[in-house]
Coordinates of C-alpha atoms and ligand atoms in Angstrom, one line a residue:
M3 CA 0.0 -0.1 -0.1
S4 CA 1.6 3.3 -1.1
T5 CA 2.5 6.0 1.3
S6 CA 0.3 8.6 0.3
L7 CA -2.7 6.0 0.7
N8 CA -1.4 5.4 4.5
T9 CA -1.4 9.2 5.1
A10 CA -4.9 9.4 3.5
L11 CA -5.9 6.3 6.0
M12 CA -4.6 8.0 9.0
A13 CA -6.4 11.5 8.1
I14 CA -9.6 9.8 8.0
A15 CA -8.9 7.4 11.3
L16 CA -8.2 10.8 13.0
L17 CA -11.3 12.4 11.3
V18 CA -13.7 9.4 12.6
L19 CA -11.9 9.2 15.9
A20 CA -12.9 13.1 16.6
L21 CA -16.6 12.5 15.2
L22 CA -16.9 9.4 17.4
R23 CA -15.8 11.8 20.6
R24 CA -19.0 13.4 19.8
V25 CA -21.1 10.7 19.7
T26 CA -22.0 10.0 23.2
Q27 CA -23.6 6.8 24.1
R28 CA -26.4 6.8 26.4
R29 CA -26.3 3.3 27.3
S30 CA -23.0 2.3 28.4
V31 CA -21.7 -1.5 28.2
K32 CA -18.8 -0.4 30.4
N33 CA -20.1 -2.7 33.5
I34 CA -19.8 -5.8 31.3
Q35 CA -16.6 -7.4 32.4
G36 CA -14.2 -8.0 29.5
P37 CA -10.4 -7.7 28.4
A38 CA -8.2 -4.4 28.8
S39 CA -7.8 -3.1 25.6
P40 CA -4.3 -3.7 24.1
S41 CA -4.6 -0.2 21.5
L42 CA -6.6 2.8 21.3
L43 CA -6.4 2.3 17.5
F44 CA -7.0 -1.0 17.1
G45 CA -8.5 -2.5 20.2
H46 CA -8.7 -6.3 19.8
E47 CA -9.7 -6.1 16.4
L48 CA -6.1 -6.4 15.2
A49 CA -5.4 -9.5 17.4
L50 CA -8.5 -10.9 16.6
S51 CA -7.9 -11.1 12.6
H52 CA -4.6 -12.2 13.3
Q53 CA -4.5 -14.9 15.8
A54 CA -2.5 -17.7 15.2
D55 CA -5.1 -20.1 16.0
V56 CA -8.7 -19.1 15.3
G57 CA -10.8 -19.0 18.6
S58 CA -8.2 -19.3 21.2
L59 CA -8.8 -15.7 22.2
E60 CA -12.3 -16.1 22.4
F61 CA -12.4 -19.5 24.4
D62 CA -10.1 -17.9 27.0
W63 CA -12.2 -15.0 27.5
M64 CA -15.0 -17.0 27.8
R65 CA -13.6 -19.3 30.2
K66 CA -13.0 -16.1 32.4
Y67 CA -16.0 -13.6 32.1
G68 CA -18.8 -16.4 31.0
A69 CA -20.6 -16.5 27.7
T70 CA -21.0 -12.7 27.1
W71 CA -18.2 -10.0 27.5
R72 CA -16.9 -6.8 26.3
I73 CA -13.9 -6.4 23.9
S74 CA -12.6 -3.1 22.4
G75 CA -13.0 -2.0 18.7
C76 CA -10.9 0.3 16.7
F77 CA -10.8 4.1 17.9
G78 CA -11.7 3.0 21.5
T79 CA -15.3 1.8 21.0
D80 CA -16.6 -1.0 22.8
I81 CA -18.0 -4.2 21.2
L82 CA -20.0 -6.9 23.2
M83 CA -18.8 -10.1 22.5
T84 CA -21.2 -13.2 23.3
A85 CA -21.5 -16.9 22.7
D86 CA -25.1 -17.0 24.1
P87 CA -27.4 -18.4 22.3
K88 CA -30.4 -16.4 23.3
A89 CA -28.4 -13.1 22.7
S90 CA -27.1 -14.7 19.4
C91 CA -30.6 -15.5 18.6
A92 CA -31.9 -11.9 19.4
S93 CA -29.1 -10.4 17.1
Y94 CA -30.2 -12.5 14.1
A95 CA -33.8 -12.4 14.4
M96 CA -35.8 -10.2 12.4
Q97 CA -37.4 -7.7 14.7
H98 CA -39.4 -4.6 13.6
I99 CA -39.1 -5.3 9.9
Y100 CA -41.7 -3.1 8.5
Q101 CA -40.9 -0.4 11.5
K102 CA -39.0 2.3 9.6
T103 CA -38.2 -0.5 7.0
A104 CA -35.1 -1.5 9.2
Y105 CA -34.5 -4.7 10.7
G106 CA -33.7 -4.8 14.4
Y107 CA -30.0 -5.3 13.7
L108 CA -27.5 -4.4 10.6
K109 CA -24.8 -5.9 9.0
R110 CA -21.6 -4.1 10.2
A111 CA -20.6 -1.7 6.8
S112 CA -16.7 -2.5 7.7
Q113 CA -17.5 -6.1 7.2
N114 CA -20.0 -6.4 4.7
H115 CA -19.3 -3.5 2.3
F116 CA -16.6 -5.7 0.5
A117 CA -19.2 -7.7 -0.8
Y118 CA -20.5 -4.7 -2.9
I119 CA -17.4 -3.9 -4.0
I120 CA -16.6 -7.1 -5.5
A121 CA -20.0 -8.4 -6.4
G122 CA -22.2 -5.6 -6.8
P123 CA -25.9 -5.1 -5.5
G124 CA -26.6 -8.6 -4.8
I125 CA -28.7 -10.4 -1.9
V126 CA -25.4 -10.3 0.5
S127 CA -24.5 -6.7 0.3
A128 CA -28.4 -5.5 0.3
T129 CA -28.9 -3.3 3.3
A130 CA -32.2 -2.0 2.7
A131 CA -34.9 -4.6 4.3
E132 CA -37.2 -4.1 1.1
D133 CA -34.1 -4.8 -1.0
H134 CA -33.3 -7.7 0.8
N135 CA -36.8 -9.2 1.3
R136 CA -37.2 -8.7 -2.2
H137 CA -33.9 -10.5 -3.1
R138 CA -34.8 -13.5 -0.6
K139 CA -38.5 -14.0 -2.0
I140 CA -37.3 -14.3 -5.4
M141 CA -34.4 -16.5 -4.7
N142 CA -36.0 -18.9 -2.1
P143 CA -37.7 -21.3 -4.3
A144 CA -34.5 -22.2 -5.7
F145 CA -33.4 -23.3 -2.3
G146 CA -36.0 -25.5 -1.4
P147 CA -35.5 -29.1 -1.1
A148 CA -37.7 -30.4 -3.7
H149 CA -35.4 -27.8 -6.4
L150 CA -32.2 -29.1 -4.6
R151 CA -32.7 -32.6 -5.1
S152 CA -32.3 -31.9 -8.8
F153 CA -28.7 -30.9 -8.1
L154 CA -27.7 -34.2 -6.7
P155 CA -26.7 -35.6 -10.0
L156 CA -24.3 -32.6 -10.4
F157 CA -22.8 -33.1 -6.9
Q158 CA -22.1 -36.5 -8.0
R159 CA -20.7 -36.0 -11.4
I160 CA -18.0 -33.5 -10.1
G161 CA -17.2 -35.7 -7.0
A162 CA -16.8 -38.6 -9.6
K163 CA -14.5 -36.4 -11.5
V164 CA -11.9 -36.1 -8.6
T165 CA -12.0 -39.6 -8.3
E166 CA -11.2 -40.2 -11.9
K167 CA -8.5 -37.8 -11.6
W168 CA -6.8 -39.1 -8.5
K169 CA -7.2 -42.8 -9.5
S170 CA -5.1 -41.9 -12.4
D171 CA -2.3 -40.4 -10.0
L172 CA -2.8 -43.8 -8.2
A173 CA -2.2 -46.0 -11.0
A174 CA 1.5 -45.4 -10.7
S175 CA 1.9 -45.5 -7.0
D176 CA 0.5 -46.8 -3.7
D177 CA -0.3 -43.3 -2.2
T178 CA -0.3 -39.5 -3.3
E179 CA -0.2 -36.3 -1.2
V180 CA -3.3 -34.2 -2.2
M181 CA -3.7 -30.4 -1.4
M182 CA -7.0 -31.4 -0.2
N183 CA -8.2 -27.9 0.1
R184 CA -7.5 -26.9 -3.2
W185 CA -9.1 -30.1 -4.7
L186 CA -12.2 -29.5 -2.7
S187 CA -12.4 -25.8 -3.5
R188 CA -12.2 -26.7 -7.3
A189 CA -14.8 -29.2 -6.9
T190 CA -17.2 -26.8 -4.9
L191 CA -16.8 -24.1 -7.4
D192 CA -17.5 -26.0 -10.4
I193 CA -20.4 -27.1 -8.8
V194 CA -21.9 -23.5 -7.7
G195 CA -21.0 -22.2 -11.3
Q196 CA -23.3 -25.2 -12.9
A197 CA -25.8 -25.0 -10.5
A198 CA -26.2 -21.0 -10.1
F199 CA -25.9 -20.0 -13.8
D200 CA -24.7 -23.2 -16.0
Y201 CA -21.2 -22.2 -16.2
D202 CA -18.6 -24.7 -16.3
Y203 CA -15.3 -23.0 -14.6
G204 CA -13.7 -26.1 -15.6
A205 CA -11.8 -25.8 -12.4
V206 CA -11.3 -29.9 -11.2
E207 CA -9.7 -30.1 -14.8
D208 CA -7.2 -27.7 -13.7
G209 CA -4.7 -25.8 -16.1
E210 CA -7.5 -26.3 -18.7
G211 CA -9.7 -24.0 -16.4
S212 CA -12.0 -21.5 -18.4
A213 CA -11.0 -17.7 -18.6
L214 CA -13.1 -16.8 -15.9
Y215 CA -11.6 -19.6 -13.6
K216 CA -8.1 -18.3 -14.4
A217 CA -9.3 -14.8 -13.3
Y218 CA -10.9 -15.8 -10.3
D219 CA -8.0 -18.1 -9.2
K220 CA -5.6 -15.6 -9.3
I221 CA -7.3 -13.4 -7.0
F222 CA -9.3 -15.4 -4.6
I223 CA -7.6 -18.8 -4.8
G224 CA -4.1 -17.8 -5.1
S225 CA -2.5 -14.4 -4.2
Y226 CA -5.4 -12.5 -3.3
S227 CA -6.1 -14.6 -0.3
K228 CA -2.4 -13.9 0.9
Q229 CA -2.1 -10.4 0.1
V230 CA -5.4 -9.0 1.1
D231 CA -7.3 -11.2 3.0
Y232 CA -5.0 -13.2 5.0
K233 CA -3.9 -11.4 8.2
P234 CA -4.9 -8.2 6.6
P235 CA -2.2 -4.8 7.1
K236 CA -2.8 -2.5 9.8
S237 CA -3.7 0.2 7.4
V238 CA -6.5 -1.8 6.0
I239 CA -8.2 -2.9 9.6
L240 CA -8.3 1.1 10.1
F241 CA -9.4 2.2 6.9
Q242 CA -12.2 -0.5 6.9
A243 CA -13.1 0.4 10.6
T244 CA -14.1 4.0 9.3
W245 CA -16.3 2.3 7.0
D246 CA -19.0 2.0 9.9
Y247 CA -19.4 5.6 10.1
I248 CA -19.5 6.5 6.4
P249 CA -22.9 6.8 4.8
E250 CA -23.4 4.0 2.2
S251 CA -23.8 6.3 -1.0
I252 CA -20.3 7.6 -0.1
L253 CA -19.0 3.9 0.7
K254 CA -20.4 3.1 -2.9
L255 CA -17.7 5.5 -4.6
F256 CA -14.6 3.4 -2.7
S257 CA -14.9 1.1 -5.8
H258 CA -13.5 3.7 -8.0
I259 CA -10.4 4.4 -5.5
P260 CA -7.2 3.9 -7.8
T261 CA -5.3 1.6 -5.9
A262 CA -5.0 -1.8 -4.7
P263 CA -6.9 -3.8 -3.4
F264 CA -9.8 -1.9 -5.1
T265 CA -8.1 -2.0 -8.5
T266 CA -7.9 -5.7 -8.5
L267 CA -11.5 -6.3 -7.3
R268 CA -12.8 -3.8 -10.0
D269 CA -10.8 -5.6 -12.3
I270 CA -12.2 -9.1 -11.5
N271 CA -15.7 -7.7 -10.9
G272 CA -15.3 -6.5 -14.6
Q273 CA -14.3 -9.6 -16.0
F274 CA -17.4 -11.3 -14.2
M275 CA -19.9 -9.1 -15.2
Q276 CA -18.5 -9.2 -19.1
Y277 CA -19.3 -13.0 -18.8
G278 CA -22.6 -12.4 -16.8
R279 CA -24.0 -10.1 -19.1
Q280 CA -23.5 -12.7 -21.8
I281 CA -25.2 -15.5 -20.1
L282 CA -27.9 -13.4 -19.2
Q283 CA -28.7 -12.6 -22.5
E284 CA -28.4 -16.0 -23.9
K285 CA -30.5 -17.4 -21.0
R286 CA -33.2 -14.9 -21.5
A287 CA -33.4 -15.6 -25.1
E288 CA -33.7 -19.5 -24.5
I289 CA -36.2 -18.8 -22.1
E290 CA -38.1 -16.3 -24.3
A291 CA -38.0 -19.0 -27.3
D292 CA -39.4 -21.8 -25.1
K293 CA -41.4 -21.1 -22.0
E294 CA -41.0 -24.5 -20.9
S295 CA -37.3 -24.4 -21.2
S296 CA -35.6 -27.2 -18.7
G297 CA -33.0 -24.9 -17.6
K298 CA -32.7 -25.9 -13.7
D299 CA -29.9 -23.8 -12.8
I300 CA -30.7 -20.9 -10.5
M301 CA -30.7 -18.3 -13.0
S302 CA -33.1 -19.4 -15.2
L303 CA -35.2 -19.9 -12.3
L304 CA -34.7 -16.5 -11.4
I305 CA -35.3 -15.2 -15.1
K306 CA -38.6 -17.2 -15.5
A307 CA -39.6 -15.9 -11.9
N308 CA -38.8 -12.2 -13.0
T309 CA -41.0 -12.4 -16.1
S310 CA -44.2 -13.6 -14.2
A311 CA -43.5 -11.3 -10.8
D312 CA -45.0 -8.4 -10.0
P313 CA -43.1 -5.4 -10.6
K314 CA -42.5 -4.6 -7.2
T315 CA -40.6 -8.0 -6.8
R316 CA -38.6 -7.6 -9.6
M317 CA -34.9 -7.9 -10.1
S318 CA -32.7 -5.7 -12.2
D319 CA -30.2 -7.1 -14.8
E320 CA -27.4 -5.2 -12.4
E321 CA -28.8 -7.6 -9.6
M322 CA -29.3 -10.3 -11.5
K323 CA -25.5 -10.4 -12.6
A324 CA -24.7 -9.5 -9.2
Q325 CA -26.6 -12.4 -7.7
M326 CA -24.4 -14.9 -9.4
F327 CA -20.9 -13.8 -8.3
T328 CA -22.7 -13.7 -5.0
L329 CA -23.7 -17.2 -5.1
T330 CA -20.0 -18.0 -6.3
L331 CA -18.5 -16.3 -3.4
A332 CA -20.8 -17.2 -0.8
G333 CA -21.2 -21.0 -1.9
H334 CA -17.7 -22.1 -2.8
E335 CA -15.0 -21.5 -0.3
T336 CA -17.1 -22.1 2.8
T337 CA -18.5 -25.7 1.7
A338 CA -14.9 -26.5 0.5
A339 CA -13.3 -25.4 4.0
T340 CA -15.8 -27.5 5.9
L341 CA -15.0 -30.5 4.1
T342 CA -11.3 -29.8 4.1
F343 CA -11.4 -30.2 8.1
L344 CA -13.7 -32.8 7.9
F345 CA -11.1 -34.9 5.8
Y346 CA -8.1 -33.6 8.3
E347 CA -10.2 -35.3 11.5
L348 CA -11.0 -38.3 9.4
T349 CA -7.2 -38.5 9.1
R350 CA -7.0 -38.2 12.8
H351 CA -9.6 -40.6 13.6
P352 CA -9.2 -43.7 11.3
E353 CA -11.4 -45.8 13.1
Y354 CA -14.4 -43.7 12.6
Q355 CA -13.0 -43.2 9.0
T356 CA -13.5 -47.1 8.8
R357 CA -16.7 -47.2 10.0
M358 CA -18.2 -44.4 7.9
R359 CA -16.5 -46.7 4.6
Q360 CA -18.2 -49.6 6.0
E361 CA -21.8 -47.7 6.2
I362 CA -21.3 -46.6 2.6
S363 CA -20.7 -49.7 1.3
D364 CA -23.8 -51.5 3.2
V365 CA -25.7 -48.7 1.6
R366 CA -24.3 -49.4 -1.9
A367 CA -24.9 -53.0 -1.7
R368 CA -28.7 -52.0 -1.1
V369 CA -28.3 -49.6 -4.3
R370 CA -26.9 -52.5 -6.2
A371 CA -29.5 -54.8 -5.5
R372 CA -32.4 -52.6 -6.4
G373 CA -30.5 -52.0 -9.7
D374 CA -29.5 -48.7 -9.3
N375 CA -26.0 -46.9 -9.9
D376 CA -26.0 -44.0 -7.8
F377 CA -27.1 -42.9 -4.3
S378 CA -30.4 -41.1 -3.7
M379 CA -31.0 -38.5 -1.3
E380 CA -32.6 -41.1 0.8
D381 CA -29.7 -43.2 0.5
L382 CA -27.5 -40.5 1.4
D383 CA -29.7 -39.4 4.3
S384 CA -29.6 -43.4 6.0
M385 CA -25.9 -42.7 6.2
T386 CA -26.0 -41.4 10.1
L387 CA -22.5 -41.6 10.6
C388 CA -21.6 -39.3 7.8
M389 CA -24.2 -36.8 8.6
N390 CA -23.0 -36.9 12.1
A391 CA -19.5 -36.2 10.9
I392 CA -20.7 -33.4 8.7
K393 CA -22.6 -31.7 11.8
E394 CA -19.8 -32.2 14.2
T395 CA -17.4 -30.4 11.8
L396 CA -19.8 -27.8 11.2
R397 CA -19.8 -27.5 15.1
F398 CA -16.0 -27.7 16.0
H399 CA -14.6 -26.0 12.8
S400 CA -17.1 -23.4 12.3
V401 CA -15.7 -21.9 9.0
I402 CA -17.3 -18.6 9.9
P403 CA -16.3 -18.2 13.3
N404 CA -18.2 -15.0 14.1
L405 CA -20.1 -12.2 12.8
P406 CA -20.7 -8.9 13.7
R407 CA -24.1 -7.2 14.0
V408 CA -25.1 -3.4 14.8
A409 CA -28.0 -2.5 16.5
S410 CA -30.4 -0.4 14.5
Q411 CA -32.0 1.4 17.9
D412 CA -32.0 1.2 21.4
E413 CA -32.6 -2.6 22.4
V414 CA -32.5 -4.9 25.5
L415 CA -30.1 -7.9 24.9
P416 CA -31.6 -11.1 26.8
L417 CA -29.4 -13.6 27.9
A418 CA -29.6 -17.3 28.5
Q419 CA -26.8 -17.7 30.5
P420 CA -26.4 -14.4 33.1
I421 CA -23.2 -13.0 33.8
V422 CA -21.7 -10.9 36.4
S423 CA -20.9 -7.3 36.0
T424 CA -17.8 -5.1 36.9
T425 CA -20.1 -4.1 40.1
G426 CA -20.6 -7.7 41.2
E427 CA -24.2 -7.5 40.2
T428 CA -25.9 -10.8 38.2
I429 CA -27.3 -9.4 35.2
S430 CA -29.5 -11.7 32.7
E431 CA -30.1 -8.4 30.2
I432 CA -28.3 -5.7 28.9
P433 CA -29.7 -2.8 27.8
I434 CA -27.5 -1.0 24.7
S435 CA -28.1 1.9 22.4
A436 CA -28.5 2.0 18.8
G437 CA -25.1 1.6 17.1
Q438 CA -23.7 -1.0 19.3
V439 CA -21.8 -3.5 17.8
I440 CA -22.6 -7.1 18.8
M441 CA -19.9 -9.7 17.9
T442 CA -21.5 -13.2 17.9
S443 CA -18.8 -15.9 18.5
F444 CA -20.1 -18.8 16.7
A445 CA -16.9 -20.9 17.6
A446 CA -17.5 -20.1 21.2
Y447 CA -21.0 -21.1 21.4
H448 CA -20.2 -24.2 19.6
R449 CA -18.0 -25.2 22.8
L450 CA -20.5 -24.6 25.5
T451 CA -20.5 -27.5 27.5
D452 CA -24.2 -26.7 28.8
V453 CA -25.2 -27.3 25.0
W454 CA -22.9 -29.6 23.6
G455 CA -21.8 -32.0 26.5
A456 CA -18.6 -32.1 28.6
D457 CA -16.1 -33.2 25.9
A458 CA -17.2 -30.0 23.7
D459 CA -13.5 -29.5 23.0
I460 CA -13.0 -32.4 21.2
W461 CA -13.8 -33.3 17.5
N462 CA -16.5 -36.4 18.4
P463 CA -19.5 -37.0 15.9
E464 CA -21.0 -39.4 18.4
R465 CA -22.4 -36.6 20.6
F466 CA -25.1 -36.6 17.9
T467 CA -26.3 -39.7 18.8
R468 CA -27.0 -38.5 22.5
P469 CA -30.4 -37.4 22.8
E470 CA -29.8 -34.3 25.2
V471 CA -27.0 -32.7 22.9
G472 CA -28.5 -29.3 21.3
K473 CA -31.7 -29.6 22.8
Q474 CA -31.5 -26.8 25.3
T475 CA -31.3 -24.4 22.6
N476 CA -33.0 -23.6 19.3
V477 CA -31.2 -21.5 17.2
G478 CA -29.7 -21.4 13.8
M479 CA -30.7 -22.8 10.5
F480 CA -29.4 -26.5 10.8
S481 CA -29.0 -28.8 14.0
N482 CA -29.0 -25.8 16.3
L483 CA -25.6 -25.1 14.9
M484 CA -24.8 -21.1 14.3
T485 CA -22.4 -22.1 11.4
F486 CA -24.8 -20.8 8.8
S487 CA -25.9 -17.8 11.1
A488 CA -29.4 -17.6 11.7
G489 CA -32.6 -15.5 11.1
V490 CA -33.6 -13.6 7.8
R491 CA -30.2 -13.4 6.8
G492 CA -29.3 -16.4 7.5
C493 CA -27.3 -18.8 5.1
L494 CA -29.6 -19.2 2.0
G495 CA -27.3 -22.2 0.7
W496 CA -27.2 -24.0 3.8
R497 CA -29.0 -27.1 2.5
F498 CA -27.6 -27.2 -0.7
S499 CA -24.5 -26.9 1.2
V500 CA -25.2 -30.3 2.9
I501 CA -26.4 -32.1 0.4
E502 CA -23.1 -31.0 -1.5
M503 CA -21.1 -32.2 1.5
Q504 CA -23.2 -36.0 1.7
A505 CA -22.5 -36.5 -1.7
L506 CA -18.8 -35.5 -2.0
L507 CA -18.1 -37.2 1.1
A508 CA -19.8 -40.2 0.1
E509 CA -18.3 -40.7 -3.2
L510 CA -14.6 -39.7 -1.9
V511 CA -14.5 -42.1 1.3
E512 CA -16.2 -45.0 -0.6
N513 CA -13.1 -44.9 -3.0
F514 CA -10.2 -43.4 -1.0
N515 CA -8.4 -43.8 2.3
F516 CA -7.3 -40.6 3.8
A517 CA -4.4 -40.3 6.1
P518 CA -2.0 -37.6 7.7
P519 CA 0.8 -36.6 5.2
A520 CA 4.4 -38.5 5.5
D521 CA 6.1 -35.6 7.0
K522 CA 4.0 -34.9 9.8
V523 CA 2.3 -31.2 10.2
E524 CA 0.5 -29.5 13.0
I525 CA -2.5 -27.5 11.5
D526 CA -3.5 -24.1 12.4
R527 CA -6.9 -22.4 11.5
A528 CA -6.4 -19.0 10.3
I529 CA -8.9 -16.1 9.2
A530 CA -8.8 -15.5 5.6
G531 CA -11.6 -12.4 5.3
L532 CA -14.5 -14.3 7.0
V533 CA -13.9 -17.6 6.5
M534 CA -11.3 -20.0 8.3
V535 CA -8.7 -21.7 6.3
P536 CA -6.2 -24.3 7.2
I537 CA -2.3 -23.1 7.6
V538 CA 0.6 -25.6 8.0
H539 CA 2.5 -24.4 11.5
G540 CA 5.5 -22.5 10.6
K541 CA 5.1 -22.5 7.1
E542 CA 2.6 -19.3 6.7
E543 CA 4.3 -18.4 3.6
M544 CA 2.8 -20.8 1.7
G545 CA -0.7 -19.8 2.2
K546 CA -3.9 -22.1 3.0
I547 CA -2.8 -25.6 2.5
M548 CA -4.2 -29.0 3.9
P549 CA -1.7 -31.8 2.6
I550 CA -3.4 -35.4 3.1
R551 CA -2.2 -38.6 1.8
V552 CA -4.5 -40.6 -0.5
S553 CA -4.6 -44.3 -1.2
L554 CA -7.4 -46.3 -2.7
A555 CA -9.7 -47.9 -0.4
Q556 CA -9.4 -51.7 -0.1
Ligands
LIG8 C1 -20.5 -24.8 4.7 C2 -20.6 -23.9 4.2 C3 -21.5 -22.4 4.4 C4 -21.4 -21.6 5.1 C5 -20.7 -22.2 6.8 C6 -22.3 -20.7 5.3 C7 -22.3 -19.5 5.9 C8 -23.1 -18.5 5.8 C9 -23.5 -17.4 6.7 C10 -22.8 -17.4 8.3 C11 -23.9 -16.5 6.3 C12 -24.3 -15.0 6.6 C13 -23.5 -14.0 6.2 C14 -23.9 -12.7 6.9 O1 -24.6 -12.3 7.8 O2 -23.0 -11.9 6.4 C15 -24.6 -16.8 4.7 C16 -25.0 -16.0 4.0 C17 -25.4 -16.4 2.8 N1 -24.9 -17.6 2.0 FE1 -24.0 -19.5 2.8 N2 -22.9 -20.6 4.2 C18 -22.4 -21.7 3.3 C19 -22.6 -22.3 1.9 C20 -23.4 -21.6 1.1 C21 -23.8 -22.1 -0.3 C22 -23.4 -23.4 -0.7 C23 -24.6 -21.2 -0.6 C24 -25.4 -21.1 -2.3 C25 -25.0 -21.9 -3.2 C26 -24.8 -20.1 0.1 C27 -25.4 -18.8 -0.2 C28 -25.5 -18.0 0.9 C29 -26.3 -16.5 0.6 C30 -27.0 -16.2 -0.8 C31 -26.0 -15.9 1.6 C32 -26.7 -14.6 2.1 C33 -28.1 -14.6 2.7 C34 -28.9 -13.1 2.7 O3 -27.9 -12.4 3.1 O4 -30.2 -13.2 2.9 N3 -23.8 -20.3 1.2 N4 -23.8 -17.8 4.9
LIG9 C1 -37.2 -8.1 -14.7 O1 -38.1 -7.6 -15.5 C2 -37.8 -6.3 -15.7 C3 -39.4 -5.8 -16.0 O2 -39.8 -6.4 -17.0 C4 -36.6 -6.2 -16.7 O3 -36.7 -4.7 -17.0 C5 -35.6 -6.7 -16.2 O4 -34.3 -6.7 -17.1 C6 -35.7 -8.3 -15.8 N1 -34.6 -8.8 -15.1 C7 -34.3 -10.3 -15.5 C8 -32.7 -10.5 -14.8 O5 -34.5 -10.4 -16.5

């Protein structure tokens, strides 16, 4: 980053600081216990985004202060951090929808505006309640269980392609070391491209990937993640922190700033939109020519829905193109990272892996006996050991470990687990002012022993067979987990992702055995943007990698 930009950043930071001083919050959260601020400028935000193993800070704080505590944000602000299921639930619930057309708690601009800069006006960056509602309403049917079933053959086809690639490598040797995260990242990219807009990134084919894959790979999978996302520099952290106090109309101009990372992001956005325009025109022509057109991809559905929708629920071309890129971004690394950590756990729990393989081959025998080739949705759902491994990985390696929300008006935050204030009072609700930032720690919620059992700190899929586990709470989109967030802005693609993981897991575990690499490595969990990624301890310079030894299953 250039010196002049750094200077500009500092100037902005100081200006914001001056403005902040004038804002007197009526309801202070100073009475909530928490760690002392390590820095007036950065608070804990630098430490949180740079911690060597994601969650270690939060787990420590939770042990000391209980399920809700106070940390410091940039510029000396106070942030409430919570693992409390009731507080989290409240922060993600839709409250006051039509009141002043605002949601009770909003996304935090410093975290969310990147989605706008990269992808444009899609569902993730939509801030106004009426815009977001409209996006969500049009897109919901494409993510319903009935429609998602039709994607199962696609998930299986891409899984089989990975199998084919590995098998050809294994023709010459007994085992091979693969970068698991990269393979899964390619597989989930190909899947989301074809499901979302019938576009083949050709990523599993590697090297011969499409032009769009090459552009995308350069920025998100290759260098981008090292330069910008992974351990963002101090100037970027500060600069982004000011976004919380800048009106959206001005934030939107940031895409025009003529320096990195904005130039790079604008380039990829440009390339993507060019393809998006072309694909949109082709699809629309196809659908106009044949109303019954069989296009099952999400874009085709949305185009059809748009023609019949009442004017108020229509989506513009700009929004439609943004939607396609948004789905690519939201649906790809998240699923790949979750599966990567799942395979990592399988290398550490070989007995469980063997039992899973037995379960899969038992079901396979049933499928053959009835004369079928592929697992049906019911077949996959009957694989309980596999499903529990998926749930346990979503819990233990919550790839989005925390998300912030901002209260849009004065509120009282309810707690399921009371805490003791700095003055020794036991409190079970916290009055907060509009503007209060609340950081919900999904990772820490997933370690609450009251909810998950005394062994919450270890990976153990068997916990999901215990009748009492997760029953005390009723949060999230799936199995009381917060990994997919919750409420109106909860993950739209959670079911898509779970089915995708079921299909890929069954395919790969049936065919291959997974073991730790020959040279033992220690894996750390780092945060890249919002998503957690694996880093080999002591080899940070290699970026996100997860080496795993693969051999043919007997
Ligand atoms: C393991 C995989 C996944 C995880 C952990 C995950 C997690 C999340 C989380 C935490 C959010 C809330 C973000 C926020 O409020 O800032 C979210 C939103 C979203 N996710 Fe996912 N996601 C996954 C897979 C997918 C897939 C496969 C798709 C689509 C194919 C998808 C599409 C979306 C969309 C469209 C939103 C925005 C929803 C809205 O704002 O209304 N996600 N996801
Ligand atoms: C949706 O319909 C409106 C109004 O007919 C049209 O202007 C717009 O281009 C359509 N959007 C898409 C993505 O087809």
